[in-house]
Every structure is written in structure tokens, then in C-alpha cells.
Amino acid sequence: MRPLVLPLGLLVTLGASQGFNGDWDLAYTKATAALAKLSQSDKIGLVSGIGWGKGKCSGNTGSAKSINYPSLCLQDGPLGVRSAASITAFPAGIMAGATWDRDLIRARGRGLGEETKALGIHVILGPVAGPLGQFAQGGRNWEGFSNDPYLAGVATEQTIAGIQEGGAQACVKHYILNEQEKNRETMNSVVNDRTLHELYLWPFAEAVRANVASVMCSYNKFDGKWACENKRVMDELLKKELGFRGYILTDWDAQHSTVDSANTGLDMTMPGSASDGGNVFWGSKLQSAVSGGQVSSSRLDDMVTRILASWYLTKQDSGYPATAIDRQTKNGGPNVQGNHSTIARAVARDGIVLLKNTDGILPLKKLKSIALVGSDAVPNPKGINSCQDMGCNQGTLTMGWGSGSATLPYVSSPADAISARAKKDGASVTLSASDTASQGASAAQKADVAIVFITADSGEEYLTVEGHNGDRTNLNAWHNGEDLVKAVANVNKNTIVVIHSVGPILMEAFADLDSVKAIVWAGLPGQEAGNALTDVLYGDVSPNGKLPYSIAKKAGDYGTTIQSTSDNFGEGLYIDYRALDKKSIVPRYEFGYGLSYTTFNYSNLVITGSPTSGPESGATIPGGASSLFEGVATVTATITNSGTVTAAEVAQLYVGLPDSAPETPVRQLRGFQKLSINAGEGKTVSFSLRRKDLSYWDSTSKKWVLPKGTFAIDVAASSRDLRLSGKITSL
Ligand code: NOJ
């Protein structure tokens, strides 16, 4: 077995655990000097989109010759540059989240940023920190990383750092409480302040902390007011409380007013008009509002300064390439893939989660015959990019649908990759690339091993796929996947189920069947699907991903469901594992769970630090009050690989707050580290807890407060596999 290799030497230099290292003060000095050279119409141009269907990109602003400022080009999206011809289609956010690997997530971001820059695109519209995942059925959860705010926060931070190190401006979206696709443009979200801070705002706060250049405000209302004209959302929370120094732009057509949006903190409108030419709120209208005094010229200057500062922060003012794509002429630009397929494969491989493995059926041994069953085993027979924005579930599922999709340069399909590998071993392969149960059973009947592929898809609401209007209507496998698995398992005692899905699916119909020897969650792997899967199935790499959400036994166990006109977030802090833990509901597979081809022992817990209790303090820095980011305790442990193969383990740190805090989930993720460990060796895992990680949001004082008393500390292999327990006592 090969040792677990990180994809590139480059990772060594990327290893820092913080966000983008940018100098806002310097950027503001330059921006302020540049502002002085701009005319009023330059300023209006810089903050206004030029209109839908105009310009080279999905979004474009005016330019300013006097300072060599280009027409800013903004383009989707979170897993690859959309509308570009020859980019890397990376694994989706949820797959990156499942790696729990900071360096790899950063490398993925860097690849995205480098390709964005190489195409002369200034702003890439990602990463996704919302939806967070209030609803398991939420159509766009897969674009983000996890429904745990801590894991999502770290992945958001690392992705932004990577994108901006690659030279592009990141745009974290969709801010905020845009948790479902249904009625997303009219939905009213109402949430209590504590839930807002501890769940939904958390990853955005980490984005600000990571020095993100821009934030996209969302379609929905917050407390009855549109997010993009909401003082609390933009001015108070993002700019004042979190100290955000970049600019806020609208989601496409999410603006509803000229004056209110300007005066509540919006800095840029996109795309500037709707497809029918309507929805023009800035441009000349903003000009009149400034002339008429309804919007102050200092507010306009502030918008422009923020936009310019982000441009300087990411050093786009010198040597940035000219925009090389053109949506109008359908020019997809040059090939900018570089060697990023290596990173794409590593993420697709290391995000795979092994859920079940009985009798050590995996890794595959030398076999005489293999059956591959299901339409997900092969590329879409109509063409890998034949459906608009991936709005179909045909052939192997590599990503969900909508603006978060990208053009596949190629796809390594499971059938191709496994067949190539089987050939080397002299094994025969029988393929039934259909979801019809009887056909699958007849293909599987005589094979040593049968691998059944099933899927579940979702996406953005402007496309409806097989009755799912963005959000999933249920959590079942698509195409009668359960029946397919059962039919195969009925005739083959060595059935392996591979799931490509946007999120959890219900698997009670087959998970306990004796013939179902293994279940592999292979997520949304992008272009390297088959190669990555083969790496794991054949044991070139021991599986090392862990679930970024819980897989419940029934949909109702999650305790939340898609809403119709208004979402009051009544479950509060209790989503996903927080809800299951509270209600003592046993899931099929819990958050943080994932098997390996080896075993790990946890020992030698050492906890140092006695934090002082009390509220946050200090000046506001990007991310919030400065004291929140001070290290207040350190937890270390030894993880020993007690098996026979090299493998990586994701050790997790869960915290329970003392009784003096208001009611809080029994344990919450507040640290993790992935370590590659040789067989028989031990390594030290180390978690540094920040004041914020031990605090709750006090809605009365409107501050983070570190409670007095004893905190429960668990170092764990999953949210329910607690290996070492200790305590921290605050003073
Ligand atoms: C709407 C989507 O919500 C957003 O994510 C995307 O960036 C824009 N459309 C532009 O395509």
C-alpha cells in the first residue's frame, strides 16, 4: 500500500492555518488616494453593474481610466469557473468539507483562484457559507462544506485564503439565512440572535477573519427586510460587529431599492439590470439620489473605497491579465487547468467516507470478476456537459445543478477507472449501466463482487430535475436506488454500494443487509470521480474522509423541514447532530463518522489552560472583538495507528459548556486535525482553543461570553465515538 501522499510539494508552503495574509491599512491608503482621482460618474460606474447580458462576465462594472481600474469581471462559482471552456471541475464544497483537511481545502481554493486569475476574472463568486444546512433537503447545501459551523468556518477560511493567494478576489455567499431554494426570493427569515451568531453567522465571521474581499447578500428577507437593504445584516453585523472592510454586492437581482440599499450598507449592485431590462436601482438613479442628498456623497465614497481596497488588497492593480472569456460571444477562454487535476483527485479521494465494511471486503482483493451496476457508473451517454448547468441526473453524478456547476473538461467515470484497474489484475468486468433492478441483478449474479452505484441530486431553483425544484422533495436515493441495491444484494453476497449524492440519503432499506458488505459515500467528486474512487476501493489510499453531516434513519429525525413563506428557525441551535444528540435519536451514521483500513488508538490526553470567564473585549478586528481569537487552552493527545497500513485519521475535539451557560447542545465541534500516520506509529494531535470556541452568544449584552465553570472536553473519532474525556475549568 502506498503511503498517503498529499498532492503537491506546494502544500508544504501553503501550510499556514490562518486566512489570507493581506494588509487592509495599506490597501485603504491606496484606495483613498485613488478615490481622489475619480469623477462622480466613475464612482457611480464602479458600484453599478452594467446590466444583465452585457459585458464579458456574469457580472461587470464600469471602469476608471484615471486609475487603470478595469471593468470588474465577476463570475461563478464555488467549484470551478463557470462558462469557461477548459477549467478544472473540482469536487464540490461538501466533498472538500468531508476531507477535513485544511491544507487540501486551501490547495483547492488556490487552484480555483489561479484559474480565475489566468482567465482575467477578478472575482470568483464563492465560497458558499450559506446555506449552512438547516434542512437536509436544501437544494444548495452541497455547494457549501458542512452544516456544522465550525467545520464550515475552517473550510471557508481556507478556501478564501487559497483563492486570494491565487490572485482572485473571493466572494463569500449567500449572506444570510438563505437556507432553501423554495420561494428564496420572497422568503422571510426570522432567527433569534444566539442561533444567528452560533450557527449561521459563524462561517461568515470566519470569512471576514480570513480577509475575504467581498460578501454577497442574499435574496431573502431578514426580519421582514430584504437582506440587501437591511441595516442590521449589512451595517451592524457585518461591517460594525465583524469589522468587515471589503464590499457587499447583491445576489443577482436581489436589490429592491435605490436609497435604502445604499444607506444600509450595500456597496455594489449586480448585475445592474434584470434580463427584461428592469430592476435598475443604481447607475443614474443612484447619481440622482446623491445629487438630491438622499444618499450622502461620503456613503458613495465609502462604497468605492471598499471596492478599490479589495482590489489593492489582492494586488490586482498590477499585472492582472485581461479578461479572456466572453459570455456574449461564448468564448470560453484558454485552458487554465495547469496541474490542478492532482488536487481535484486528492480532494475527491480524501473526501470519500467509508460507512460500512464487513468481512474486510475492502480494499478489494484479487478478483476474477466484478459487476458494475447503475447508470451512475458511466458518463452521461448524451455527453458529459449536455444538460444546461448540469440540470439532469444522467450518468455519473459529479456535481449538483445551477450556478454552482461548471463545465467538465473530462470525467473519469467509475466504470472506466475500475475497468482499467481490473484489467491489470486480469479480472473480468460486467457492466449494467441501467437503474433497472432486474438488469442489475442479472449482471451481478455470477460476479465475485458487485458494485452498485446510486445517487441523489439537487440544485438551484431555476431548474427542476425529475420533480425536484432545487430542494429535494425527499431524502431517498433517486431512480429507485433502494430497489436496485436490494435486487443486487439478493443475488450477490458481496455487494458494495457506492453513493454519489449532494447530501444524506436514507439507507435503512439496505444498510443492514448481510449481502451489503460495504457502503462508500463518494460525494460529489468532480472530474476525477473514477480515479479517486479506485484509489480507495483498491486500497492505494486508506479511506480518510469523515461525514460532514449526520445520516439519519428517517427524514423526520432531523427535526427541520423546508418552509413555505417564512422560516422562524424554531429549532434554534438544534440542527443535525446537535438535534439528534438532544433528542437521543440514534442516526444510521453520525456526524464525523468514517471508517479506515486501519485502526487508531487515542491516548495521553493533556489539557492546558485555565481561561478567564467573562465577555469578549478588545478592539474590533476582522472577524470580531480581538480577544475572541486569543488562544486560551490547548489540548493534545497521541493517536496511534494500531493496524497494518498507513492511513490518515481526523481527530475531533468536542466541547460542552458549563452549567452556568444557557442551554447549549451537549457537545459541539471546536477543533479537528487530520494526521497521516504510518502503521505502528503514534503522532501528537494538537488543538488550540480560541476564546470564541469556548463562548456562547449572550443576546442580552450582545457579546460573546466565556462562561464560568467546568467545560467537558472530548477528543473523538466522530461525534459519537468519544475516545478521551477531560475538563477545562475557567476562572
Ligand atoms: C444567483 C445565485 O444565487 C448566486 O449564487 C450566483 O452567484 C448568481 N446567481 C450569479 O450567477
XYZ file of C-alpha atoms in Angstrom, residues 128-141 146-147 173-184 187-189 191 199-201 203-204 218-221 471 560-563 567 569 571 575:
50
model
C -20.592 29.186 -0.075
C -21.042 29.627 3.681
C -24.835 29.760 3.419
C -26.968 27.766 3.109
C -25.371 26.200 6.131
C -27.730 23.248 6.046
C -30.716 23.927 8.269
C -32.588 21.482 6.032
C -31.157 18.171 4.864
C -33.211 18.687 1.676
C -31.811 22.179 0.992
C -31.007 22.328 -2.723
C -27.676 24.103 -2.457
C -26.154 22.573 0.684
C -20.833 21.219 6.209
C -23.826 22.009 8.378
C -22.158 33.959 -0.201
C -25.169 33.906 0.398
C -25.422 36.295 3.310
C -27.623 35.340 5.187
C -30.287 32.796 6.226
C -30.971 31.720 2.640
C -31.437 28.109 3.670
C -33.741 26.790 0.974
C -34.473 27.223 -2.694
C -38.256 27.181 -2.412
C -39.501 30.797 -2.528
C -35.991 32.020 -1.976
C -38.822 34.110 1.965
C -38.709 35.888 5.313
C -36.177 34.507 7.784
C -33.994 33.937 13.872
C -24.693 28.818 13.694
C -25.446 30.880 10.601
C -23.193 33.909 11.084
C -18.740 30.818 8.954
C -19.239 34.357 7.607
C -28.885 37.009 -0.335
C -32.350 37.059 -1.932
C -34.448 36.523 1.168
C -35.700 38.894 3.811
C -34.554 21.420 -2.951
C -36.439 20.505 10.317
C -38.226 20.670 7.026
C -38.417 23.066 4.062
C -40.711 26.028 4.822
C -38.687 30.463 8.273
C -35.645 28.836 12.776
C -35.281 24.581 16.243
C -29.786 21.102 13.703
